[in-house]
Amino acid sequence: MTPDRRHGRALTVLLAALLAVTACGPVADRKPKDLRVGYDSLDGTLTVWPPRGDLSGDATTTSAVTDAVRDWRSPADDRAHLPSSGILFSGRVDGTPVALVAADVPGESASWLLQLTRDGDRYAVTRATEYTDPGYLVYSDVLPVQTAGGRRYLVSARVQRLLGPQGRALAVADGLSAPVDVPACAAVPVTATLRATESLPRGRAADRLLDLGTGTADPRYPLVRDESGTGRRALTGLDTCVLAGDRGPFGSIPRRIGDRDAPRSVPTSWPMAKLTVRSLGEVALGGGEPAELQQLSWATDAGTMTAVVYRPADGSAPVVSPADRATPLQTYQLPVPGQPLVVLSWRATRDSSLSVPPGTPVLVERPGLVVIPEPQRSQTFSLAGTDKTHYRSVQPR
């Protein structure tokens, strides 16, 4: 097992143990009490999230933050479980009292990062971003904070050094970085150096993340793990606001709660890690200059998702498809202006064979790739393999 995996597993086991200790017995039997300040996660003897901020010791502030978190509800109307949540930062930022809370929401097994600001003598939740990996926010090391002065990052006690988007070291005081200029709709790298701890005996020189931009709207969580650096290359030149939209790759598959869509929850297709890109080759439409066709893939809590990117030869804005769950036969509806397309992609083998409906005009045909005009009515395609045939249908948009 790699050090990274040992690091994540050790902290996950620790979190599970903490939740088991703090969550025993009916919640209804508990007496109301304030949120803990800091969080009880340890890495050896190191407190990963100690109390931070000049108001962290102020009992009145802690009580007011607790009241606001107790009143907050997730889009599915679930409440934070106060005994397994914690105030990670409470202090003045640019003169404004701000609190950051890692909120455990058991109903949907999610972690929420709540950002609160003071309004008079009360606090209110002003931002709420969801991460669908339970416990992530307390075993991560870099958390996003949005202020009037720009993006900042709250870092754990493991972080020795933090580099911003231009590779410059960011000043960190009481766990909170100086503001940094992050674009609204472009992905930029953020890299942390982690000190040696029990779970990371050699530390980690480069804990890589991508910030998808300040235009990333709640409840979408803007940081994506990019351990190998492939995500940075995959998103080069792409508008992350388009990617995050309802028809974009990252936002196009809504989360379902029960039997209905939950548009106010983070989409099922939202990326968590392992963003990569591979070329599907060049395609020339209508005698024009060849454009590059690429396939994006990324990890979500629901498995691997994919999409295609059409990059015109003239340098104009790339066109992206909605997401498709990873399957043997991938189908993508690509809204190329003036000529919407359907892209069919599969891993070609000697025994695989794709069938399209009779009379379908085929613009591109090569092993593993077929491109056709978007059909006017529903069409079904089949991929025959050695022992199974896979079917996919496409509906006009």
Short mmCIF file of C-alpha atoms in Angstrom, two decimals:
data_model
loop_
_atom_site.label_atom_id
_atom_site.label_comp_id
_atom_site.label_asym_id
_atom_site.label_seq_id
_atom_site.Cartn_x
_atom_site.Cartn_y
_atom_site.Cartn_z
CA MET A 1 0.00 0.00 0.00
CA THR A 2 1.36 3.45 -0.91
CA PRO A 3 2.00 6.11 1.78
CA ASP A 4 -0.85 8.18 0.30
CA ARG A 5 -3.27 5.29 0.68
CA ARG A 6 -2.03 4.56 4.22
CA HIS A 7 -2.47 8.25 5.01
CA GLY A 8 -6.08 8.33 3.77
CA ARG A 9 -6.99 4.95 5.27
CA ALA A 10 -5.50 5.75 8.68
CA LEU A 11 -7.42 9.00 8.89
CA THR A 12 -10.63 7.41 7.59
CA VAL A 13 -10.37 4.69 10.27
CA LEU A 14 -9.67 7.39 12.86
CA LEU A 15 -12.71 9.37 11.74
CA ALA A 16 -14.91 6.28 11.88
CA ALA A 17 -13.72 5.61 15.42
CA LEU A 18 -14.44 9.20 16.45
CA LEU A 19 -17.92 9.07 14.97
CA ALA A 20 -18.57 5.77 16.69
CA VAL A 21 -17.57 7.28 20.04
CA THR A 22 -19.40 10.58 19.65
CA ALA A 23 -22.53 9.32 17.91
CA CYS A 24 -23.57 6.42 20.19
CA GLY A 25 -27.05 6.63 21.63
CA PRO A 26 -30.10 8.44 20.25
CA VAL A 27 -29.46 12.00 19.16
CA ALA A 28 -32.72 13.01 20.80
CA ASP A 29 -31.29 12.06 24.23
CA ARG A 30 -28.44 14.53 23.97
CA LYS A 31 -28.53 17.81 25.81
CA PRO A 32 -28.03 20.83 23.53
CA LYS A 33 -24.42 22.01 23.66
CA ASP A 34 -22.06 24.11 21.63
CA LEU A 35 -20.01 22.88 18.71
CA ARG A 36 -16.49 21.82 19.51
CA VAL A 37 -13.87 24.41 18.53
CA GLY A 38 -11.32 22.70 16.35
CA TYR A 39 -11.69 19.02 15.55
CA ASP A 40 -10.57 15.93 17.44
CA SER A 41 -8.74 14.29 14.52
CA LEU A 42 -5.15 13.35 15.37
CA ASP A 43 -2.17 12.25 13.28
CA GLY A 44 -0.04 10.61 15.93
CA THR A 45 0.18 13.33 18.57
CA LEU A 46 -0.49 16.16 16.11
CA THR A 47 -3.91 17.81 16.28
CA VAL A 48 -4.78 18.13 12.61
CA TRP A 49 -7.41 20.85 13.05
CA PRO A 50 -6.68 22.83 16.21
CA PRO A 51 -8.78 25.90 17.11
CA ARG A 52 -7.93 28.76 14.75
CA GLY A 53 -8.82 32.45 14.65
CA ASP A 54 -8.84 35.26 17.18
CA LEU A 55 -12.47 34.49 18.17
CA SER A 56 -11.95 30.76 18.68
CA GLY A 57 -11.82 31.22 22.46
CA ASP A 58 -14.84 33.51 22.63
CA ALA A 59 -17.74 31.58 24.20
CA THR A 60 -20.39 34.02 22.96
CA THR A 61 -19.17 33.66 19.37
CA THR A 62 -19.07 29.88 19.63
CA SER A 63 -22.63 29.81 20.95
CA ALA A 64 -23.86 32.11 18.15
CA VAL A 65 -22.14 29.97 15.49
CA THR A 66 -23.64 26.84 17.03
CA ASP A 67 -27.14 28.33 16.90
CA ALA A 68 -26.73 29.17 13.19
CA VAL A 69 -25.45 25.69 12.34
CA ARG A 70 -28.23 24.08 14.36
CA ASP A 71 -30.79 26.07 12.34
CA TRP A 72 -29.15 25.29 8.96
CA ARG A 73 -30.61 22.55 6.74
CA SER A 74 -29.17 20.81 3.71
CA PRO A 75 -31.10 20.83 0.42
CA ALA A 76 -32.61 17.49 1.49
CA ASP A 77 -33.72 19.14 4.77
CA ASP A 78 -31.11 17.23 6.80
CA ARG A 79 -29.44 18.95 9.74
CA ALA A 80 -25.82 18.90 10.84
CA HIS A 81 -24.94 16.38 13.55
CA LEU A 82 -23.35 18.73 16.06
CA PRO A 83 -21.38 16.15 18.09
CA SER A 84 -19.44 15.08 14.98
CA SER A 85 -19.05 18.56 13.49
CA GLY A 86 -16.57 21.25 14.46
CA ILE A 87 -15.58 24.93 14.10
CA LEU A 88 -12.32 24.90 12.14
CA PHE A 89 -11.84 28.69 12.18
CA SER A 90 -13.47 31.55 14.04
CA GLY A 91 -11.99 34.99 13.68
CA ARG A 92 -11.91 38.34 11.96
CA VAL A 93 -11.04 38.28 8.25
CA ASP A 94 -10.58 41.71 6.68
CA GLY A 95 -12.36 43.10 9.75
CA THR A 96 -15.40 40.81 9.38
CA PRO A 97 -16.11 37.98 11.85
CA VAL A 98 -16.06 34.71 9.91
CA ALA A 99 -16.49 31.09 10.99
CA LEU A 100 -15.79 27.90 9.04
CA VAL A 101 -17.50 24.71 10.13
CA ALA A 102 -16.94 21.12 8.99
CA ALA A 103 -20.51 19.86 9.21
CA ASP A 104 -21.30 16.15 9.29
CA VAL A 105 -24.73 15.55 7.69
CA PRO A 106 -25.60 11.88 8.22
CA GLY A 107 -28.82 11.86 6.16
CA GLU A 108 -26.99 11.87 2.82
CA SER A 109 -23.60 10.70 4.15
CA ALA A 110 -21.98 13.97 3.07
CA SER A 111 -19.57 16.53 4.47
CA TRP A 112 -20.46 20.20 4.19
CA LEU A 113 -18.12 23.15 4.58
CA LEU A 114 -20.22 25.96 6.04
CA GLN A 115 -18.96 29.52 5.92
CA LEU A 116 -20.69 31.88 8.33
CA THR A 117 -20.49 35.63 8.84
CA ARG A 118 -21.79 37.76 11.68
CA ASP A 119 -24.90 39.84 11.13
CA GLY A 120 -25.49 42.03 14.19
CA ASP A 121 -25.25 39.75 17.21
CA ARG A 122 -26.06 36.63 15.22
CA TYR A 123 -24.24 34.48 12.66
CA ALA A 124 -25.69 33.26 9.37
CA VAL A 125 -24.54 30.60 6.89
CA THR A 126 -23.49 32.52 3.78
CA ARG A 127 -21.86 29.68 1.83
CA ALA A 128 -22.47 25.93 1.96
CA THR A 129 -20.43 23.56 -0.21
CA GLU A 130 -20.87 19.81 -0.24
CA TYR A 131 -18.30 17.06 -0.55
CA THR A 132 -19.84 13.66 -1.08
CA ASP A 133 -17.04 11.67 0.54
CA PRO A 134 -18.03 11.44 4.23
CA GLY A 135 -15.40 12.89 6.53
CA TYR A 136 -13.36 14.45 3.71
CA LEU A 137 -13.33 17.89 5.25
CA VAL A 138 -11.55 16.73 8.39
CA TYR A 139 -8.94 14.48 6.78
CA SER A 140 -8.18 16.92 3.98
CA ASP A 141 -5.44 19.52 4.40
CA VAL A 142 -6.56 22.50 2.27
CA LEU A 143 -10.07 23.98 2.32
CA PRO A 144 -11.40 26.83 0.14
CA VAL A 145 -12.61 30.10 1.65
CA GLN A 146 -14.19 32.91 -0.37
CA THR A 147 -13.93 36.46 0.99
CA ALA A 148 -14.50 39.93 -0.38
CA GLY A 149 -10.73 40.20 -0.85
CA GLY A 150 -10.49 37.04 -2.95
CA ARG A 151 -9.93 33.33 -2.49
CA ARG A 152 -8.14 32.16 0.64
CA TYR A 153 -7.35 28.67 1.90
CA LEU A 154 -7.62 27.24 5.39
CA VAL A 155 -4.87 24.67 5.96
CA SER A 156 -4.43 21.88 8.48
CA ALA A 157 -1.55 21.70 10.94
CA ARG A 158 0.14 19.22 8.58
CA VAL A 159 0.72 21.91 5.95
CA GLN A 160 4.25 23.28 6.00
CA ARG A 161 4.05 25.39 2.84
CA LEU A 162 1.31 26.39 0.40
CA LEU A 163 1.86 27.43 -3.19
CA GLY A 164 -0.79 29.44 -5.03
CA PRO A 165 -1.80 29.37 -8.71
CA GLN A 166 1.39 31.06 -9.95
CA GLY A 167 3.58 28.70 -7.92
CA ARG A 168 4.28 31.42 -5.36
CA ALA A 169 4.34 30.69 -1.65
CA LEU A 170 1.30 32.05 0.18
CA ALA A 171 1.63 33.64 3.59
CA VAL A 172 -0.39 31.69 6.18
CA ALA A 173 -1.39 33.14 9.55
CA ASP A 174 -3.36 31.16 12.12
CA GLY A 175 -4.12 28.55 9.47
CA LEU A 176 -5.60 31.01 6.95
CA SER A 177 -3.74 32.01 3.80
CA ALA A 178 -3.42 35.48 2.37
CA PRO A 179 -5.90 36.25 -0.44
CA VAL A 180 -4.92 34.98 -3.87
CA ASP A 181 -6.16 35.93 -7.31
CA VAL A 182 -8.12 32.94 -8.62
CA PRO A 183 -10.03 33.40 -11.89
CA ALA A 184 -13.77 32.89 -11.95
CA CYS A 185 -13.94 30.28 -14.71
CA ALA A 186 -10.54 28.61 -15.11
CA ALA A 187 -8.82 25.80 -13.20
CA VAL A 188 -5.60 26.73 -11.38
CA PRO A 189 -3.22 24.58 -9.31
CA VAL A 190 -2.73 24.80 -5.56
CA THR A 191 0.05 22.73 -3.99
CA ALA A 192 0.74 21.96 -0.35
CA THR A 193 3.91 20.60 1.24
CA LEU A 194 3.03 18.32 4.16
CA ARG A 195 5.29 17.84 7.16
CA ALA A 196 6.39 14.39 8.35
CA THR A 197 3.78 12.82 10.65
CA GLU A 198 2.89 9.36 11.90
CA SER A 199 0.73 8.68 8.83
CA LEU A 200 3.26 10.33 6.48
CA PRO A 201 6.69 9.45 7.87
CA ARG A 202 8.42 11.18 4.95
CA GLY A 203 5.89 13.98 4.58
CA ARG A 204 4.72 14.86 1.10
CA ALA A 205 6.51 17.34 -1.13
CA ALA A 206 3.58 18.05 -3.44
CA ASP A 207 -0.04 17.50 -2.43
CA ARG A 208 -1.67 18.75 -5.63
CA LEU A 209 -5.15 20.22 -5.99
CA LEU A 210 -7.03 22.08 -8.70
CA ASP A 211 -9.21 25.07 -7.83
CA LEU A 212 -12.02 25.17 -10.41
CA GLY A 213 -12.47 28.92 -9.96
CA THR A 214 -14.43 31.39 -7.88
CA GLY A 215 -17.37 31.11 -10.29
CA THR A 216 -18.05 27.63 -8.90
CA ALA A 217 -21.41 28.12 -7.22
CA ASP A 218 -22.73 26.44 -4.07
CA PRO A 219 -23.18 23.61 -3.35
CA ARG A 220 -20.41 22.60 -5.78
CA TYR A 221 -17.08 22.08 -4.02
CA PRO A 222 -14.31 23.87 -5.99
CA LEU A 223 -11.24 21.80 -5.08
CA VAL A 224 -10.38 18.60 -6.98
CA ARG A 225 -7.50 16.30 -6.09
CA ASP A 226 -4.84 16.17 -8.82
CA GLU A 227 -2.13 13.89 -7.42
CA SER A 228 -0.52 13.09 -10.77
CA GLY A 229 -0.99 16.53 -12.33
CA THR A 230 -3.06 15.13 -15.23
CA GLY A 231 -6.08 17.26 -14.33
CA ARG A 232 -4.21 20.50 -14.94
CA ARG A 233 -3.43 19.41 -18.51
CA ALA A 234 -6.92 18.01 -19.08
CA LEU A 235 -8.61 21.34 -18.23
CA THR A 236 -6.19 23.61 -20.09
CA GLY A 237 -8.17 26.15 -22.09
CA LEU A 238 -11.56 24.97 -20.78
CA ASP A 239 -14.14 27.26 -19.18
CA THR A 240 -14.92 25.68 -15.80
CA CYS A 241 -18.17 27.65 -15.54
CA VAL A 242 -19.31 25.87 -18.72
CA LEU A 243 -18.05 22.54 -17.38
CA ALA A 244 -20.06 23.09 -14.18
CA GLY A 245 -23.28 24.11 -15.92
CA ASP A 246 -26.40 21.97 -16.12
CA ARG A 247 -25.41 20.80 -19.63
CA GLY A 248 -21.69 20.68 -18.95
CA PRO A 249 -19.77 17.52 -18.05
CA PHE A 250 -19.48 18.20 -14.33
CA GLY A 251 -23.05 19.37 -13.74
CA SER A 252 -25.20 17.40 -16.19
CA ILE A 253 -26.14 14.34 -14.11
CA PRO A 254 -28.25 15.55 -11.17
CA ARG A 255 -28.15 13.85 -7.81
CA ARG A 256 -31.27 11.91 -6.95
CA ILE A 257 -32.63 11.79 -3.44
CA GLY A 258 -35.28 9.12 -3.16
CA ASP A 259 -37.22 9.09 -6.41
CA ARG A 260 -36.61 12.67 -7.54
CA ASP A 261 -33.84 14.91 -8.77
CA ALA A 262 -32.19 17.20 -6.21
CA PRO A 263 -30.95 20.22 -8.20
CA ARG A 264 -29.81 22.04 -5.06
CA SER A 265 -27.43 19.21 -4.15
CA VAL A 266 -24.02 18.69 -5.73
CA PRO A 267 -24.47 16.82 -9.05
CA THR A 268 -23.69 13.11 -9.23
CA SER A 269 -21.26 13.96 -12.04
CA TRP A 270 -19.24 16.41 -9.92
CA PRO A 271 -15.49 15.59 -9.98
CA MET A 272 -13.57 14.45 -6.92
CA ALA A 273 -10.23 13.31 -8.36
CA LYS A 274 -8.35 11.58 -11.23
CA LEU A 275 -9.11 14.01 -14.04
CA THR A 276 -7.44 12.76 -17.23
CA VAL A 277 -7.70 13.35 -20.97
CA ARG A 278 -6.94 11.21 -24.01
CA SER A 279 -7.10 12.06 -27.67
CA LEU A 280 -9.73 10.40 -29.86
CA GLY A 281 -8.05 11.83 -32.95
CA GLU A 282 -8.83 14.64 -35.38
CA VAL A 283 -12.17 15.13 -37.12
CA ALA A 284 -12.88 17.35 -40.13
CA LEU A 285 -16.48 18.43 -40.67
CA GLY A 286 -17.83 19.75 -43.96
CA GLY A 287 -14.39 20.06 -45.51
CA GLY A 288 -13.19 22.41 -42.79
CA GLU A 289 -9.94 22.32 -40.87
CA PRO A 290 -9.55 19.23 -38.65
CA ALA A 291 -10.47 19.71 -35.00
CA GLU A 292 -9.12 17.65 -32.13
CA LEU A 293 -11.57 15.38 -30.33
CA GLN A 294 -10.67 14.44 -26.76
CA GLN A 295 -12.22 12.31 -24.05
CA LEU A 296 -12.22 13.57 -20.47
CA SER A 297 -12.59 11.15 -17.58
CA TRP A 298 -12.80 11.77 -13.85
CA ALA A 299 -13.72 10.08 -10.59
CA THR A 300 -16.92 10.86 -8.69
CA ASP A 301 -18.48 9.25 -5.64
CA ALA A 302 -20.75 7.37 -8.09
CA GLY A 303 -17.90 5.99 -10.20
CA THR A 304 -16.03 7.11 -13.30
CA MET A 305 -17.62 9.70 -15.62
CA THR A 306 -16.55 10.70 -19.12
CA ALA A 307 -17.28 13.44 -21.67
CA VAL A 308 -15.89 14.60 -24.99
CA VAL A 309 -14.25 17.90 -25.88
CA TYR A 310 -14.20 19.32 -29.42
CA ARG A 311 -11.32 21.77 -29.87
CA PRO A 312 -11.67 23.75 -33.13
CA ALA A 313 -8.55 24.26 -35.22
CA ASP A 314 -9.10 28.04 -35.35
CA GLY A 315 -8.64 28.37 -31.59
CA SER A 316 -12.25 29.30 -30.90
CA ALA A 317 -13.96 28.12 -27.73
CA PRO A 318 -13.96 24.35 -27.18
CA VAL A 319 -17.31 22.56 -27.18
CA VAL A 320 -18.07 20.01 -24.45
CA SER A 321 -20.69 17.28 -24.13
CA PRO A 322 -22.72 16.35 -21.07
CA ALA A 323 -21.30 13.57 -18.91
CA ASP A 324 -21.74 9.88 -19.60
CA ARG A 325 -21.14 7.15 -17.05
CA ALA A 326 -18.25 4.91 -18.04
CA THR A 327 -19.70 1.99 -20.04
CA PRO A 328 -18.38 -0.28 -22.81
CA LEU A 329 -20.16 1.90 -25.41
CA GLN A 330 -20.02 5.65 -24.72
CA THR A 331 -22.49 8.03 -26.35
CA TYR A 332 -22.07 11.80 -26.28
CA GLN A 333 -24.25 14.56 -27.68
CA LEU A 334 -21.89 17.33 -28.72
CA PRO A 335 -23.57 20.72 -29.40
CA VAL A 336 -21.20 21.96 -32.13
CA PRO A 337 -22.70 25.28 -33.38
CA GLY A 338 -24.51 24.76 -36.66
CA GLN A 339 -23.83 21.01 -36.68
CA PRO A 340 -24.75 19.16 -33.47
CA LEU A 341 -23.14 15.75 -33.36
CA VAL A 342 -23.32 12.38 -31.65
CA VAL A 343 -19.98 10.78 -30.81
CA LEU A 344 -19.81 7.02 -30.20
CA SER A 345 -16.66 5.74 -28.54
CA TRP A 346 -15.49 2.33 -27.35
CA ARG A 347 -12.31 0.37 -26.76
CA ALA A 348 -11.82 -1.32 -30.10
CA THR A 349 -10.78 -4.98 -30.17
CA ARG A 350 -10.52 -7.54 -32.92
CA ASP A 351 -13.88 -9.01 -31.84
CA SER A 352 -15.87 -5.78 -31.33
CA SER A 353 -18.31 -4.47 -33.92
CA LEU A 354 -20.55 -1.37 -33.86
CA SER A 355 -23.94 -1.29 -35.62
CA VAL A 356 -25.80 1.93 -36.48
CA PRO A 357 -29.36 2.19 -37.81
CA PRO A 358 -29.65 1.79 -41.62
CA GLY A 359 -29.42 5.05 -43.52
CA THR A 360 -27.51 6.88 -40.78
CA PRO A 361 -25.00 9.31 -42.32
CA VAL A 362 -21.57 8.63 -40.84
CA LEU A 363 -19.17 11.59 -40.76
CA VAL A 364 -16.23 9.80 -39.12
CA GLU A 365 -15.65 6.06 -38.84
CA ARG A 366 -12.55 4.43 -37.46
CA PRO A 367 -11.83 1.70 -34.89
CA GLY A 368 -13.27 2.82 -31.57
CA LEU A 369 -14.89 6.01 -32.93
CA VAL A 370 -17.96 6.94 -34.96
CA VAL A 371 -19.30 10.48 -35.38
CA ILE A 372 -22.76 11.13 -36.85
CA PRO A 373 -25.09 14.14 -37.09
CA GLU A 374 -27.47 14.39 -34.15
CA PRO A 375 -30.59 12.39 -35.16
CA GLN A 376 -34.03 13.92 -35.49
CA ARG A 377 -35.63 11.00 -33.66
CA SER A 378 -34.57 8.39 -31.13
CA GLN A 379 -31.93 5.97 -32.40
CA THR A 380 -30.35 2.88 -30.85
CA PHE A 381 -26.78 1.71 -31.42
CA SER A 382 -25.26 -1.64 -30.52
CA LEU A 383 -21.74 -2.83 -29.81
CA ALA A 384 -21.25 -6.55 -30.24
CA GLY A 385 -18.42 -8.21 -28.35
CA THR A 386 -17.26 -11.76 -27.85
CA ASP A 387 -19.97 -12.74 -25.39
CA LYS A 388 -22.25 -9.73 -25.00
CA THR A 389 -23.94 -6.97 -26.99
CA HIS A 390 -24.27 -3.49 -25.48
CA TYR A 391 -27.08 -1.13 -26.54
CA ARG A 392 -27.27 2.64 -26.19
CA SER A 393 -30.06 4.97 -27.30
CA VAL A 394 -29.84 8.68 -28.17
CA GLN A 395 -32.78 11.08 -27.91
CA PRO A 396 -32.86 14.40 -29.79
CA ARG A 397 -32.10 17.28 -27.42
#
